[in-house]
mmCIF file of C-alpha atoms in Angstrom:
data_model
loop_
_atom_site.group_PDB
_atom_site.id
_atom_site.type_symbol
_atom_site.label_atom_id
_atom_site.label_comp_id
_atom_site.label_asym_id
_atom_site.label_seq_id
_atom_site.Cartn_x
_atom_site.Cartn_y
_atom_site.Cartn_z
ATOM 1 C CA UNK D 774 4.691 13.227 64.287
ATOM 2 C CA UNK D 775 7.468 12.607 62.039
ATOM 3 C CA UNK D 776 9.785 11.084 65.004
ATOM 4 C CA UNK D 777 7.035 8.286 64.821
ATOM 5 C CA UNK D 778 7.669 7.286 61.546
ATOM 6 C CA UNK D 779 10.480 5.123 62.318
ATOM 7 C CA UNK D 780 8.295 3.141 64.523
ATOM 8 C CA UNK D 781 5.694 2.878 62.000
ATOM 9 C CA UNK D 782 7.851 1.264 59.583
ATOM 10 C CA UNK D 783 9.243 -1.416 62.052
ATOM 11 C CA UNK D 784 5.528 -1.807 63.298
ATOM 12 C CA UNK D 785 4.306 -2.601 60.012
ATOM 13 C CA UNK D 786 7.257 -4.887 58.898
ATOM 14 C CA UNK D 787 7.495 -7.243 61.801
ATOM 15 C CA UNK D 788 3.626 -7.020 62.227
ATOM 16 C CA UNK D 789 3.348 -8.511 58.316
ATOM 17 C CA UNK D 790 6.362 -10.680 58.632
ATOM 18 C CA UNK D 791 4.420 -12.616 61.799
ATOM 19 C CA UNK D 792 1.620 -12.848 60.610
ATOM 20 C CA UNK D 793 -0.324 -10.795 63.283
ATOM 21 C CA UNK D 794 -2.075 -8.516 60.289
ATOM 22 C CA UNK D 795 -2.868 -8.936 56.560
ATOM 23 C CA UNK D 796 -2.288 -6.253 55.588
ATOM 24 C CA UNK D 797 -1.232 -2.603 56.973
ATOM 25 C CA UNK D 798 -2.812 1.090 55.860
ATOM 26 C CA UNK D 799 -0.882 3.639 56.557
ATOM 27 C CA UNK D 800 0.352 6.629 54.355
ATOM 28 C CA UNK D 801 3.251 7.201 51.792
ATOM 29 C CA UNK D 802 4.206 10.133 49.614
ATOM 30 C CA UNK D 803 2.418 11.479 47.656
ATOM 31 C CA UNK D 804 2.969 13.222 44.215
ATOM 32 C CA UNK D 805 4.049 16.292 46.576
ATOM 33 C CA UNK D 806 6.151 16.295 49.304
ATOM 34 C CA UNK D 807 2.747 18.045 51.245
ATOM 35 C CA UNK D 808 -0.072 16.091 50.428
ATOM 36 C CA UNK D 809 0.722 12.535 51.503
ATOM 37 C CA UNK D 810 -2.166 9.516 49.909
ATOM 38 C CA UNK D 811 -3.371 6.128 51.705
ATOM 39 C CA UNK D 812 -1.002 3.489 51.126
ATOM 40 C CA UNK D 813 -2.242 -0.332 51.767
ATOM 41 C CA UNK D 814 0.735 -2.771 52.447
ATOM 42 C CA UNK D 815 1.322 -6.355 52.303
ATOM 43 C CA UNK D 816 4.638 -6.848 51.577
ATOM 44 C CA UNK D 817 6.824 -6.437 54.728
ATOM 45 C CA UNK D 818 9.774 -5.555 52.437
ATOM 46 C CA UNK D 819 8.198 -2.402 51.281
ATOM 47 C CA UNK D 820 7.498 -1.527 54.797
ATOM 48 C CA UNK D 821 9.999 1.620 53.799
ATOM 49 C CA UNK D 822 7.626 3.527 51.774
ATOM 50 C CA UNK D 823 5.874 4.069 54.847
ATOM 51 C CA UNK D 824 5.655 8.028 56.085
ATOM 52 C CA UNK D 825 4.326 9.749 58.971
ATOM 53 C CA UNK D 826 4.382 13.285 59.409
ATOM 54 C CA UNK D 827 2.289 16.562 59.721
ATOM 55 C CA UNK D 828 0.711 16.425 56.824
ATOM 56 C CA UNK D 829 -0.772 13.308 57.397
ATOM 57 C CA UNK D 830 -4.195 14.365 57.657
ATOM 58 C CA UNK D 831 -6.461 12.447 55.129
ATOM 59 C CA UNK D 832 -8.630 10.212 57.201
ATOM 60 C CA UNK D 833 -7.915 5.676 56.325
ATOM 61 C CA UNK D 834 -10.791 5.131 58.760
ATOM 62 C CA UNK D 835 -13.471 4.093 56.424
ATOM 63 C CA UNK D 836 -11.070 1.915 54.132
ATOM 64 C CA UNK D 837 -11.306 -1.072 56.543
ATOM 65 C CA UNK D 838 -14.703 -1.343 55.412
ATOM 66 C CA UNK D 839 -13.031 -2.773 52.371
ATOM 67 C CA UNK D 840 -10.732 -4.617 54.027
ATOM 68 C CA UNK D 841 -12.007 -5.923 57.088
ATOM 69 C CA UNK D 842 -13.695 -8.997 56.215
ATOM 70 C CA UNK D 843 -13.425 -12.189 58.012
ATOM 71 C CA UNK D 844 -13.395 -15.415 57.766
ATOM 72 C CA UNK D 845 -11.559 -15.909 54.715
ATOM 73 C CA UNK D 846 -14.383 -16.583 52.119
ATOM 74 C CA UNK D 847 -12.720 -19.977 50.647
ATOM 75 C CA UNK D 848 -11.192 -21.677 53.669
ATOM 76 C CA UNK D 849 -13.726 -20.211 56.338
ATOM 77 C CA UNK D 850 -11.068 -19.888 58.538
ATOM 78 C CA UNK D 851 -10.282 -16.961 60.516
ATOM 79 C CA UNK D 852 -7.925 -13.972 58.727
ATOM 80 C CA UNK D 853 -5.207 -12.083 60.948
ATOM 81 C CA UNK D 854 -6.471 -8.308 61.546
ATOM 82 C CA UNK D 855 -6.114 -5.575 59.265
ATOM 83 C CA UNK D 856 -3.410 -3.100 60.823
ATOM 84 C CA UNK D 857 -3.877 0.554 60.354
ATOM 85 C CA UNK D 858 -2.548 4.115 61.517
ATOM 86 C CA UNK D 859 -4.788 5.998 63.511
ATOM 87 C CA UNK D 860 -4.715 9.679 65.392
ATOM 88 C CA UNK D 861 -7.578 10.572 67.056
ATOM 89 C CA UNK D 862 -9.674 11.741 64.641
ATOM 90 C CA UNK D 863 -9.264 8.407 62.665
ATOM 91 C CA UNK D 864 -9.605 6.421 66.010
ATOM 92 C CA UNK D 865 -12.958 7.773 66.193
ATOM 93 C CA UNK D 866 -13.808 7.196 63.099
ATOM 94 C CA UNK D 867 -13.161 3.122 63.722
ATOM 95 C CA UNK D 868 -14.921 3.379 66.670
ATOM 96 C CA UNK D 869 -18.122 4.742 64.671
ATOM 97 C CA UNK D 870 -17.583 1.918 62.448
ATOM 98 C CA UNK D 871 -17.610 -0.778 65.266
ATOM 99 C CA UNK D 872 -20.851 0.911 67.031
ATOM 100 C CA UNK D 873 -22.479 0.161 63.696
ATOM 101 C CA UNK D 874 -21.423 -3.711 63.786
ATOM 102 C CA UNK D 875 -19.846 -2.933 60.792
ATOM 103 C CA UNK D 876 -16.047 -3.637 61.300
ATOM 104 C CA UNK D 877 -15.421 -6.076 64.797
ATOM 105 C CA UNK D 878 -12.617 -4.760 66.744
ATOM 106 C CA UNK D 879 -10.772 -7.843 66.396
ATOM 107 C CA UNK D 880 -10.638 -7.756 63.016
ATOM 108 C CA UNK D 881 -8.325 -4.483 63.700
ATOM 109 C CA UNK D 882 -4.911 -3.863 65.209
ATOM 110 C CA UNK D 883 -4.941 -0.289 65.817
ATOM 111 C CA UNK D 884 -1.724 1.482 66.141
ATOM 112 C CA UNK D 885 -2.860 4.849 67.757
ATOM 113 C CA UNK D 886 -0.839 8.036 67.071
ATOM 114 C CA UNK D 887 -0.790 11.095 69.816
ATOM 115 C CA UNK D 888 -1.365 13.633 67.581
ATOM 116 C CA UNK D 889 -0.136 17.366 67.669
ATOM 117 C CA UNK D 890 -1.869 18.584 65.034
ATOM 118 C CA UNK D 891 -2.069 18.698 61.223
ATOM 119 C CA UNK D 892 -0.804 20.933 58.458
ATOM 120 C CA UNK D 893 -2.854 22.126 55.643
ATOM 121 C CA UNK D 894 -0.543 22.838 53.018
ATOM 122 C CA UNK D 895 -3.516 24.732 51.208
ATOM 123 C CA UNK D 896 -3.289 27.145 54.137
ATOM 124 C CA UNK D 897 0.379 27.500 54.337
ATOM 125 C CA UNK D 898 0.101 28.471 50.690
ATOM 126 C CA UNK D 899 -2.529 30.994 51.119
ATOM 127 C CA UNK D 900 -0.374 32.849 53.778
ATOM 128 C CA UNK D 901 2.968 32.292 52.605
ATOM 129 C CA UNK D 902 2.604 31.611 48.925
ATOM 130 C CA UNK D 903 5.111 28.907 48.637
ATOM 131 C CA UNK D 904 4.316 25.665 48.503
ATOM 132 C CA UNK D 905 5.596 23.974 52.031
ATOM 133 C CA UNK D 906 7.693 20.817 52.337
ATOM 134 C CA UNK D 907 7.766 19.899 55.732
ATOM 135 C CA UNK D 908 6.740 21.398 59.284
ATOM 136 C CA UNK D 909 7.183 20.614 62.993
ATOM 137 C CA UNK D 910 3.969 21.429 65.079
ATOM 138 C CA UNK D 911 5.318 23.083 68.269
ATOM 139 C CA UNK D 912 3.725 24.443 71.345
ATOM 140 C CA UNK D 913 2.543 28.366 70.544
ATOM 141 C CA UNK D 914 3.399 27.970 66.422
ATOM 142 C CA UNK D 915 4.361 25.585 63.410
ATOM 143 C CA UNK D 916 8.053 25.631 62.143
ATOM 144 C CA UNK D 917 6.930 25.442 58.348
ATOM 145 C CA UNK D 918 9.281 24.834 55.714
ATOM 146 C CA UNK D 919 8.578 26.108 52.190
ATOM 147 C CA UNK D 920 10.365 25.488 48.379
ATOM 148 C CA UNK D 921 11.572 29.042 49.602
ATOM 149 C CA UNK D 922 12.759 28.826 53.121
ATOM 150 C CA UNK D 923 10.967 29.164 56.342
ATOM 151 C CA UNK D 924 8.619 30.267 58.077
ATOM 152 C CA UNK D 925 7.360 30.561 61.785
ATOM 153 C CA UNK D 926 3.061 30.518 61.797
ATOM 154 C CA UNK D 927 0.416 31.026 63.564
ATOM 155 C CA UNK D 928 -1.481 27.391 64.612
ATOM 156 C CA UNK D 929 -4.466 29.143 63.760
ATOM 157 C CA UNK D 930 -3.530 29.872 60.205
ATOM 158 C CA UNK D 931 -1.973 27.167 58.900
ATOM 159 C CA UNK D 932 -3.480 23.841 60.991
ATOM 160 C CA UNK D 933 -6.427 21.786 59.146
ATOM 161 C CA UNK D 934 -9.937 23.162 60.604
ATOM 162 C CA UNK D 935 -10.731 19.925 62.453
ATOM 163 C CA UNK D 936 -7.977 20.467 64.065
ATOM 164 C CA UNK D 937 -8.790 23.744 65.684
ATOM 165 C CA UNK D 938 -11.702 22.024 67.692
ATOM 166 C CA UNK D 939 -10.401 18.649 68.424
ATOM 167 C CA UNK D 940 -11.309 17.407 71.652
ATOM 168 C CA UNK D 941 -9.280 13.802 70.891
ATOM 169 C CA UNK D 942 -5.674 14.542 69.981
ATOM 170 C CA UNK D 943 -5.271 11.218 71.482
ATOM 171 C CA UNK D 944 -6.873 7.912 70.485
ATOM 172 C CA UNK D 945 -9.531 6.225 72.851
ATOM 173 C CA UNK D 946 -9.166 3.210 71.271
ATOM 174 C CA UNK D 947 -5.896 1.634 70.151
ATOM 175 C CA UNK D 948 -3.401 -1.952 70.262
ATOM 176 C CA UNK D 949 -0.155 0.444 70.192
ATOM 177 C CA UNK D 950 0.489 3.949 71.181
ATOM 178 C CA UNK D 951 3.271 5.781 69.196
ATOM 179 C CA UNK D 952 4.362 8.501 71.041
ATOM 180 C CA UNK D 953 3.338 10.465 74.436
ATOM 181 C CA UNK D 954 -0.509 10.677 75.308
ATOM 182 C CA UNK D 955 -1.904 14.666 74.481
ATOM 183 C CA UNK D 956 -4.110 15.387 76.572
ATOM 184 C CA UNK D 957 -5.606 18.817 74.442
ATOM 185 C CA UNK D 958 -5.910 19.868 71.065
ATOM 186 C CA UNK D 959 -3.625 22.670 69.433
ATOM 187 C CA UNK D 960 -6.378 25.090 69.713
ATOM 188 C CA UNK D 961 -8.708 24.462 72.504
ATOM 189 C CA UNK D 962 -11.897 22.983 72.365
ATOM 190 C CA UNK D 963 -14.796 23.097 69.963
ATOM 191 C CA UNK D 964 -17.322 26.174 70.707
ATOM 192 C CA UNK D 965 -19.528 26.485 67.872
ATOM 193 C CA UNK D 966 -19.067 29.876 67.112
ATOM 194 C CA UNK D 967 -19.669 28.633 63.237
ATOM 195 C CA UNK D 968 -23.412 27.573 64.207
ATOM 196 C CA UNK D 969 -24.042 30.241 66.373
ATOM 197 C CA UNK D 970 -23.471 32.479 63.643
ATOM 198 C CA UNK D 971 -25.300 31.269 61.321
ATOM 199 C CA UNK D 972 -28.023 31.031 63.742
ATOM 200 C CA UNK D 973 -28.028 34.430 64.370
ATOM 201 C CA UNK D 974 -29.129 35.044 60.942
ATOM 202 C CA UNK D 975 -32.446 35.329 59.827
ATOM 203 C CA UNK D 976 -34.544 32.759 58.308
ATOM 204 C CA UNK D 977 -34.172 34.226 54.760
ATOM 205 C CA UNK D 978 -30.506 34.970 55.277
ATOM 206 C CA UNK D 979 -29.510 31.201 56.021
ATOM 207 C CA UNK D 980 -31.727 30.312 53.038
ATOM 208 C CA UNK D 981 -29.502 32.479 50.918
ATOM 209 C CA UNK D 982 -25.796 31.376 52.809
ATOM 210 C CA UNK D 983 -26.882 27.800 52.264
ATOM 211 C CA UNK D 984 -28.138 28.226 48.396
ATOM 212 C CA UNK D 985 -25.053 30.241 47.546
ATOM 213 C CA UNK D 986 -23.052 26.928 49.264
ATOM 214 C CA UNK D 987 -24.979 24.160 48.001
ATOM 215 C CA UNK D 988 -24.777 25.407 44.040
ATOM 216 C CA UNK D 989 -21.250 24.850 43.998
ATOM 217 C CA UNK D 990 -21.731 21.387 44.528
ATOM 218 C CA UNK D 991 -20.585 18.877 41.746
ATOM 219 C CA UNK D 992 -22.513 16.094 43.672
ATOM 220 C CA UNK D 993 -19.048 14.174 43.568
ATOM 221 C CA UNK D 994 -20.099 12.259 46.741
ATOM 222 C CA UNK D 995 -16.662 12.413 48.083
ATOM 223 C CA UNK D 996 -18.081 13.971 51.654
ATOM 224 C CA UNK D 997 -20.820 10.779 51.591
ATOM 225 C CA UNK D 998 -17.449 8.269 50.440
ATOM 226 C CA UNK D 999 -14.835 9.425 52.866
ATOM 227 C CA UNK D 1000 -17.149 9.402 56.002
ATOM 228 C CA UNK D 1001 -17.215 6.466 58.834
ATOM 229 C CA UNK D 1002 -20.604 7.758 59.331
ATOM 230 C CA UNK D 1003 -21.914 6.865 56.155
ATOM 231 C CA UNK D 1004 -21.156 3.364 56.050
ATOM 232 C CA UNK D 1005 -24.834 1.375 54.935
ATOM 233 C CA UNK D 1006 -23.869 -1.052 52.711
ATOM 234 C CA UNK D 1007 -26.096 0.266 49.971
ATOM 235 C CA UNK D 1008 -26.906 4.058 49.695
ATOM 236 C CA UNK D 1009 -30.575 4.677 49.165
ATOM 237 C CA UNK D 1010 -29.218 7.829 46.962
ATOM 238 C CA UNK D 1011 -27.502 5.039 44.612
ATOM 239 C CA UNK D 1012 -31.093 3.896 44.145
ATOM 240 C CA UNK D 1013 -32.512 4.399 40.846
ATOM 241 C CA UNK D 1014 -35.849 1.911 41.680
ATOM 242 C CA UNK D 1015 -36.913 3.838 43.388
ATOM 243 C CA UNK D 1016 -35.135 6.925 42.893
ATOM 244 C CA UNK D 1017 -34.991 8.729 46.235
ATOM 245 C CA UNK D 1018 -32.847 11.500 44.734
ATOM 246 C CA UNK D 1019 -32.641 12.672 40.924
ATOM 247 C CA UNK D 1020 -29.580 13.000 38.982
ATOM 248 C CA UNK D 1021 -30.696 16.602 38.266
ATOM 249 C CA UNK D 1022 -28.204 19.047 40.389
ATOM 250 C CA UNK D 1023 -30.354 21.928 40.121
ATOM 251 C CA UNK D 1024 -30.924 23.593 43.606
ATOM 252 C CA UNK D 1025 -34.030 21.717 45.237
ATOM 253 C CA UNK D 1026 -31.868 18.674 44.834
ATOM 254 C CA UNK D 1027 -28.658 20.327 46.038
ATOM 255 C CA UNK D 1028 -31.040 20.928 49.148
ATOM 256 C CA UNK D 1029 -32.171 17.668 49.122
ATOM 257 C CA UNK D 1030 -28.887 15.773 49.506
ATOM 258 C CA UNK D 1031 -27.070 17.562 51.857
ATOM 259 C CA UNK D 1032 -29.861 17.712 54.124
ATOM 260 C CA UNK D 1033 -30.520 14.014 53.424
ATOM 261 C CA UNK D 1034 -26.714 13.575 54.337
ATOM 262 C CA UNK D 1035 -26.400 15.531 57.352
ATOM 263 C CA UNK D 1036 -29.933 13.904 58.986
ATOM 264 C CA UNK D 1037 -28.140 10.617 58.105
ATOM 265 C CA UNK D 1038 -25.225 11.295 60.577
ATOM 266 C CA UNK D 1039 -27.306 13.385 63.196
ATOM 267 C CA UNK D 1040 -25.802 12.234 66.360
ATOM 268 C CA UNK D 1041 -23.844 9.478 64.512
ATOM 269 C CA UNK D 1042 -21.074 12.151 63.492
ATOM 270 C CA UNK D 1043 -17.626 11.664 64.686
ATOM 271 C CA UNK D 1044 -16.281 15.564 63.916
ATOM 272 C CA UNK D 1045 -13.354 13.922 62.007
ATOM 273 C CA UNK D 1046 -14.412 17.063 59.306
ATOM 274 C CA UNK D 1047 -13.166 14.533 56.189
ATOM 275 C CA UNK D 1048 -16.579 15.502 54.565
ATOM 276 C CA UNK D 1049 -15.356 19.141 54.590
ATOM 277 C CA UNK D 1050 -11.511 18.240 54.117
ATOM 278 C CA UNK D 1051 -12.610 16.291 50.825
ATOM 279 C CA UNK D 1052 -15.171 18.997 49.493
ATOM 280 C CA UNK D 1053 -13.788 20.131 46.068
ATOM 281 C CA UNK D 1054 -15.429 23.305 46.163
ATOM 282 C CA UNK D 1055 -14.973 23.673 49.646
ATOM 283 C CA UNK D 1056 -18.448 23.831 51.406
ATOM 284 C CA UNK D 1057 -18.671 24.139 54.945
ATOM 285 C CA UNK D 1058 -20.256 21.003 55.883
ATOM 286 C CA UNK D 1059 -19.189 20.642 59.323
ATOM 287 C CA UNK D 1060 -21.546 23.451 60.244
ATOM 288 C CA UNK D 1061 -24.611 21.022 59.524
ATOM 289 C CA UNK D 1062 -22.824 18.252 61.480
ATOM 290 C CA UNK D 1063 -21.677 20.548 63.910
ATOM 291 C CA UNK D 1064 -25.354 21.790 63.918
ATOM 292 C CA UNK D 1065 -26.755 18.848 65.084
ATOM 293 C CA UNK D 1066 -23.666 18.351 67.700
ATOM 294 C CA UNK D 1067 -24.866 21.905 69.580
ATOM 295 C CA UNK D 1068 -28.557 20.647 69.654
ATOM 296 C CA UNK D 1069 -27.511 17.281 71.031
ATOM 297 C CA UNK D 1070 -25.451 19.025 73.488
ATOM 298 C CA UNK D 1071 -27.515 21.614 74.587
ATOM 299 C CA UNK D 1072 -31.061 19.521 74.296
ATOM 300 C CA UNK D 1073 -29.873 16.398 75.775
ATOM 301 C CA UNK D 1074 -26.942 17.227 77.826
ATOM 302 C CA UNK D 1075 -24.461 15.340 76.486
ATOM 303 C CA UNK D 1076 -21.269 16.888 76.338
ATOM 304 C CA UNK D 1077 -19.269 15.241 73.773
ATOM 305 C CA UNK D 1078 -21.982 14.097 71.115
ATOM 306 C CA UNK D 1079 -19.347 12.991 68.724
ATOM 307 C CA UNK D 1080 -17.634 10.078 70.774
ATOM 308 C CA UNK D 1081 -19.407 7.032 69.748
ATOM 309 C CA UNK D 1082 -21.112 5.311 72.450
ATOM 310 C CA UNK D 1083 -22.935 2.032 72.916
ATOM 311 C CA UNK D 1084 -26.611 3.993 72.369
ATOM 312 C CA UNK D 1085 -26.520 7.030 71.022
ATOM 313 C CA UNK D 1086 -28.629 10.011 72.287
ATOM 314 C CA UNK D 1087 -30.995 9.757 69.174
ATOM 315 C CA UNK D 1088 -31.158 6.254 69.487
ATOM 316 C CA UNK D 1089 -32.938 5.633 73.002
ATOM 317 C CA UNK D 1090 -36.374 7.202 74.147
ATOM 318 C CA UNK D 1091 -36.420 8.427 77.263
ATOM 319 C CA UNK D 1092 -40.122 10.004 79.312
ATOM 320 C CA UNK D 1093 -38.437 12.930 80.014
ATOM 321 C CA UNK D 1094 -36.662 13.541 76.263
ATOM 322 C CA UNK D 1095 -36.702 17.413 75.413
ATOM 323 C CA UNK D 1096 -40.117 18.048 73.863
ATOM 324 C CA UNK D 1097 -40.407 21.808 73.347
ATOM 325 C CA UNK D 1098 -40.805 21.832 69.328
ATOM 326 C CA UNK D 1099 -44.023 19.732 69.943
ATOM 327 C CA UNK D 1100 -45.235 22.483 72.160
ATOM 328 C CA UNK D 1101 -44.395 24.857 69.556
ATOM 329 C CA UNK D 1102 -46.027 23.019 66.640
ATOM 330 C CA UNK D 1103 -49.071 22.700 69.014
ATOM 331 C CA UNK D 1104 -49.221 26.457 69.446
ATOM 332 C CA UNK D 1105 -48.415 27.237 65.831
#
């Protein structure tokens, strides 16, 4: 991804000195070389503090919802675009926002990335423990270089989770494509084995994995914040009048939000795993989302129940819609 960079830079700086976007989000460094931040340009001259590379995995998605807003609110006429970086993941993450009417595509300028996958340095710490520096994504392992030297890992072991199931390495939607179109993730495709395992488990069981999860939760709000699911205007959870959900973070109300959260983006989920990525205390939220995903699938027959469509499978009845809980709660 780092060959792109280059391109990104030159993108950005002719883009903002023509006018064609208002501004550009894309990433610089970060206060390690590892752990790149969101970066939101409007001076073509600082086009330079621009960076791409494998590390790059922090989702900008859901910052146009700050951003995106057109006409200008003194002249009334129309703005140029907001320009912004997108792999996959983040292209599908615009795309949930444009289902929702919430961002018009041509209000964006989309420069889409082919992505190879990306490197969590938190991994690459756990296995090697060295902090890394830099890494090249190649096609059985990642070259990964460390304050110590290098190393040769496994994908496995050392790429972000999300990317171990991603089924759109490539963006579906884009203005500009940097780089050669990949046509499968670095790991193969996403099979659930997370859910299925937790399924196996018995009713009391999943009570106690979920209880021992959800009491490490700060209720931070950084998964409901980072995802282009979550995008209502207001959050009924920010509600005090009425107050749908108590300040209180004892365990009923640990419950409470994260199943509030995941019902929210039930079929609306893009698999972009930012909730997860941006955990603090690292809870396994994609297994909710992913949850609902394996139910869509398997209930509904829809294959890929993350790719934003026009209506989405929970959003349309249908005569012949899977019915078989009512015939359970009839028999109950």
């Amino acid at each position: 991804m780092r060959e792109h960079q280059t391109q990104v830079r030159k993108t950005a700086e002719d883009l903002m000195k023509t006018g064609k976007a208002r501004l550009f989000i894309g990433y610089t460094e970060g206060l390690e070389a590892a752990r790149p931040v969101a970066f939101f340009l409007k001076d073509p001259e600082r086009a330079g503090a621009l960076v791409l590379n494998e590390f790059c995995g922090a989702g900008l998605a859901k910052y146009v919802l700050d951003e995106a807003v057109s006409p200008d609110a003194l002249s009334g006429e129309p703005l140029p675009p907001v320009a912004i970086v997108a792999k996959g993941c983040d292209a599908l993450g615009l795309e949930r926002l444009m289902a929702d009417n919430r961002v018009p595509r041509d209000e964006l300028y989309i420069i889409g990335i082919a992505c190879h996958g990306i490197v969590d340095p938190g991994k690459v710490l756990e296995v090697t423990g060295e902090e890394p520096v830099s890494a090249q994504v190649e096609k059985d392992h990642v070259a990964v270089m460390t304050t110590r030297g290098s190393h040769r890992l496994a994908k496995a072991g050392c790429l972000m989770d999300k990317c171990l199931t991603c089924e759109d390495p490539t963006p579906r939607v884009y203005d500009v494509l940097l780089g050669d179109p990949v046509q499968e993730g670095p790991a193969g495709k996403r099979d659930f084995s997370g859910v299925t395992q937790v399924e196996s488990l018995s009713p009391d069981e999943r009570y106690e994995f979920w209880a021992r999860q959800f009491q490490r939760c700060l209720r931070c709000f950084a998964c409901r914040n980072v995802c282009p699911a979550c995008n209502c205007s207001v959050c009924s959870l920010d509600e005090r009048e009425p107050e749908w959900l108590s300040r209180s973070t004892d365990l009923p109300e640990q419950f409470m939000f994260h199943f509030t959260r995941a019902y929210h983006v039930a079929g609306r989920c893009v698999a972009c795993g930012e909730c997860q990525r941006a955990c603090p205390v690292g809870i396994p939220l994609m297994l909710l989302n992913e949850k609902f995903m394996k139910d869509i699938r398997d209930l509904f027959g829809e294959p890929a129940p993350h790719r934003p469509s026009e209506v989405e499978p929970l959003g349309k009845f249908c005569p012949d819609d899977p019915e078989g809980w009512l015939k359970e709660a009839e028999t109950a």
